[in-house]
C-alpha positions as a Python dict, from the first residue, in 0.01 Angstrom:
ca = {
    (1, 'X'): (0, 0, 0),
    (2, 'X'): (65, -321, 186),
    (3, 'X'): (377, -532, 186),
    (4, 'X'): (254, -765, -92),
    (5, 'X'): (182, -471, -320),
    (6, 'X'): (534, -337, -274),
    (7, 'X'): (681, -680, -346),
    (8, 'X'): (484, -700, -670),
    (9, 'X'): (600, -352, -778),
    (10, 'X'): (964, -425, -694),
    (11, 'X'): (943, -764, -870),
    (12, 'X'): (796, -600, -1182),
    (13, 'X'): (1073, -339, -1183),
    (14, 'X'): (1339, -609, -1151),
    (15, 'X'): (1186, -813, -1435),
    (16, 'X'): (1164, -502, -1655),
    (17, 'X'): (1529, -422, -1575),
    (18, 'X'): (1640, -770, -1671),
    (19, 'X'): (1446, -753, -1999),
    (20, 'X'): (1593, -413, -2081),
    (21, 'X'): (1948, -531, -2006),
    (22, 'X'): (1901, -832, -2232),
    (23, 'X'): (1772, -613, -2516),
    (24, 'X'): (2060, -366, -2473),
    (25, 'X'): (2318, -645, -2483),
    (26, 'X'): (2157, -802, -2787),
    (27, 'X'): (2150, -469, -2971),
    (28, 'X'): (2516, -412, -2888),
    (29, 'X'): (2608, -762, -3006),
    (30, 'X'): (2412, -717, -3330),
    (31, 'X'): (2577, -382, -3400),
    (32, 'X'): (2920, -543, -3357),
    (33, 'X'): (2817, -817, -3599),
    (34, 'X'): (2709, -555, -3854),
    (35, 'X'): (3049, -387, -3825),
    (36, 'X'): (3223, -722, -3881),
    (37, 'X'): (2995, -802, -4176),
    (38, 'X'): (3069, -461, -4329),
    (39, 'X'): (3444, -523, -4293),
    (40, 'X'): (3399, -858, -4470),
    (41, 'X'): (3199, -688, -4744),
    (42, 'X'): (3465, -419, -4789),
    (43, 'X'): (3732, -688, -4812),
    (44, 'X'): (3528, -875, -5075),
    (45, 'X'): (3488, -552, -5276),
    (46, 'X'): (3861, -481, -5270),
    (47, 'X'): (3934, -844, -5361),
    (48, 'X'): (3700, -812, -5659),
    (49, 'X'): (3881, -497, -5770),
    (50, 'X'): (4213, -680, -5748),
    (51, 'X'): (4095, -982, -5948),
    (52, 'X'): (3923, -770, -6214),
    (53, 'X'): (4244, -567, -6246),
    (54, 'X'): (4441, -889, -6307),
    (55, 'X'): (4184, -995, -6568),
    (56, 'X'): (4201, -660, -6746),
    (57, 'X'): (4583, -666, -6747),
    (58, 'X'): (4585, -1000, -6930),
    (59, 'X'): (4731, -946, -7281),
    (60, 'X'): (4474, -1170, -7448),
    (61, 'X'): (4184, -959, -7316),
    (62, 'X'): (3999, -759, -7585),
    (63, 'X'): (4128, -400, -7604),
    (64, 'X'): (3783, -236, -7637),
    (65, 'X'): (3647, -427, -7340),
    (66, 'X'): (3971, -352, -7151),
    (67, 'X'): (3933, 25, -7191),
    (68, 'X'): (3570, 23, -7079),
    (69, 'X'): (3635, -209, -6787),
    (70, 'X'): (3943, -13, -6676),
    (71, 'X'): (3746, 312, -6669),
    (72, 'X'): (3465, 163, -6463),
    (73, 'X'): (3713, -16, -6238),
    (74, 'X'): (3908, 304, -6172),
    (75, 'X'): (3592, 484, -6066),
    (76, 'X'): (3480, 193, -5847),
    (77, 'X'): (3826, 164, -5690),
    (78, 'X'): (3835, 532, -5598),
    (79, 'X'): (3485, 537, -5453),
    (80, 'X'): (3323, 201, -5378),
    (81, 'X'): (2962, 315, -5377),
    (82, 'X'): (2671, 90, -5457),
    (83, 'X'): (2618, 260, -5795),
    (84, 'X'): (2984, 227, -5893),
    (85, 'X'): (2996, -138, -5790),
    (86, 'X'): (2677, -206, -5987),
    (87, 'X'): (2834, -34, -6289),
    (88, 'X'): (3137, -261, -6253),
    (89, 'X'): (2911, -567, -6247),
    (90, 'X'): (2730, -448, -6560),
    (91, 'X'): (3064, -383, -6734),
    (92, 'X'): (3180, -734, -6644),
    (93, 'X'): (2858, -879, -6785),
    (94, 'X'): (2905, -682, -7108),
    (95, 'X'): (3264, -805, -7134),
    (96, 'X'): (3157, -1172, -7130),
    (97, 'X'): (3238, -1206, -7501),
    (98, 'X'): (3594, -1084, -7448),
    (99, 'X'): (3633, -1315, -7152),
    (100, 'X'): (3558, -1624, -7363),
    (101, 'X'): (3865, -1565, -7587),
    (102, 'X'): (4138, -1574, -7323),
    (103, 'X'): (4458, -1772, -7289),
    (104, 'X'): (4517, -2010, -6996),
    (105, 'X'): (4631, -1732, -6761),
    (106, 'X'): (4328, -1527, -6858),
    (107, 'X'): (4101, -1823, -6791),
    (108, 'X'): (4242, -1849, -6440),
    (109, 'X'): (4183, -1475, -6387),
    (110, 'X'): (3830, -1507, -6524),
    (111, 'X'): (3745, -1796, -6292),
    (112, 'X'): (3894, -1598, -6001),
    (113, 'X'): (3664, -1306, -6088),
    (114, 'X'): (3363, -1538, -6087),
    (115, 'X'): (3467, -1695, -5757),
    (116, 'X'): (3523, -1358, -5593),
    (117, 'X'): (3189, -1243, -5734),
    (118, 'X'): (3016, -1531, -5558),
    (119, 'X'): (3198, -1449, -5235),
    (120, 'X'): (3096, -1085, -5272),
    (121, 'X'): (2731, -1182, -5322),
    (122, 'X'): (2744, -1399, -5009),
    (123, 'X'): (2912, -1123, -4806),
    (124, 'X'): (2653, -869, -4922),
    (125, 'X'): (2362, -1101, -4835),
    (126, 'X'): (2511, -1173, -4492),
    (127, 'X'): (2564, -801, -4427),
    (128, 'X'): (2209, -718, -4530),
    (129, 'X'): (2067, -995, -4308),
    (130, 'X'): (2259, -859, -4010),
    (131, 'X'): (2133, -507, -4083),
    (132, 'X'): (1775, -633, -4102),
    (133, 'X'): (1810, -803, -3762),
    (134, 'X'): (1930, -477, -3608),
    (135, 'X'): (1645, -284, -3768),
    (136, 'X'): (1388, -538, -3652),
    (137, 'X'): (1494, -529, -3288),
    (138, 'X'): (1539, -150, -3286),
    (139, 'X'): (1186, -106, -3420),
    (140, 'X'): (1035, -255, -3104),
    (141, 'X'): (849, -6, -2887),
    (142, 'X'): (1029, -103, -2568),
    (143, 'X'): (1369, -50, -2732),
    (144, 'X'): (1270, 289, -2873),
    (145, 'X'): (1099, 409, -2553),
    (146, 'X'): (1398, 332, -2330),
    (147, 'X'): (1649, 443, -2598),
    (148, 'X'): (1841, 115, -2568),
    (149, 'X'): (2037, 161, -2890),
    (150, 'X'): (2208, 467, -2749),
    (151, 'X'): (2367, 690, -3009),
    (152, 'X'): (2445, 411, -3254),
    (153, 'X'): (2335, 494, -3606),
    (154, 'X'): (2081, 272, -3773),
    (155, 'X'): (2287, 73, -4027),
    (156, 'X'): (2200, 71, -4396),
    (157, 'X'): (2181, -224, -4629),
    (158, 'X'): (2425, -244, -4919),
    (159, 'X'): (2224, -280, -5239),
    (160, 'X'): (2415, -345, -5558),
    (161, 'X'): (2392, -556, -5867),
    (162, 'X'): (2606, -857, -5783),
    (163, 'X'): (2530, -1089, -6072),
    (164, 'X'): (2834, -1271, -6200),
}
């Protein structure tokens, strides 16, 4: 092989190396963003639990709805899984009638629950968008062939009923 051939091979290897380094850095950055988005989502879930608890503890809240909502909230607080959080959302939707007959303090708690619910929906959407970006880039053949993601687990989306 002549000198020009070797230059082309070395140039191709350098270009491939640069591309691989850029992919590896991007994957690392995206994984860090997923971790931050998950922390934001967890904070929004705990904030929702806190505001629902304050709503349920309001004396003007209907006792039947209170018992049901407390039971679902206790389960969701102990284990914040997607199914438990969806059950909490459904219980809140069923308790809408009890929420309409609240005193002023209860109205403030109810509006706080709605506001936190909107924040939770936004945090969940943002988390899921970040996860999809990671999945998209990790699905590329070059990334899989050179094992650029290392040992990082493929993140999962968080799917729950977040109507409010």
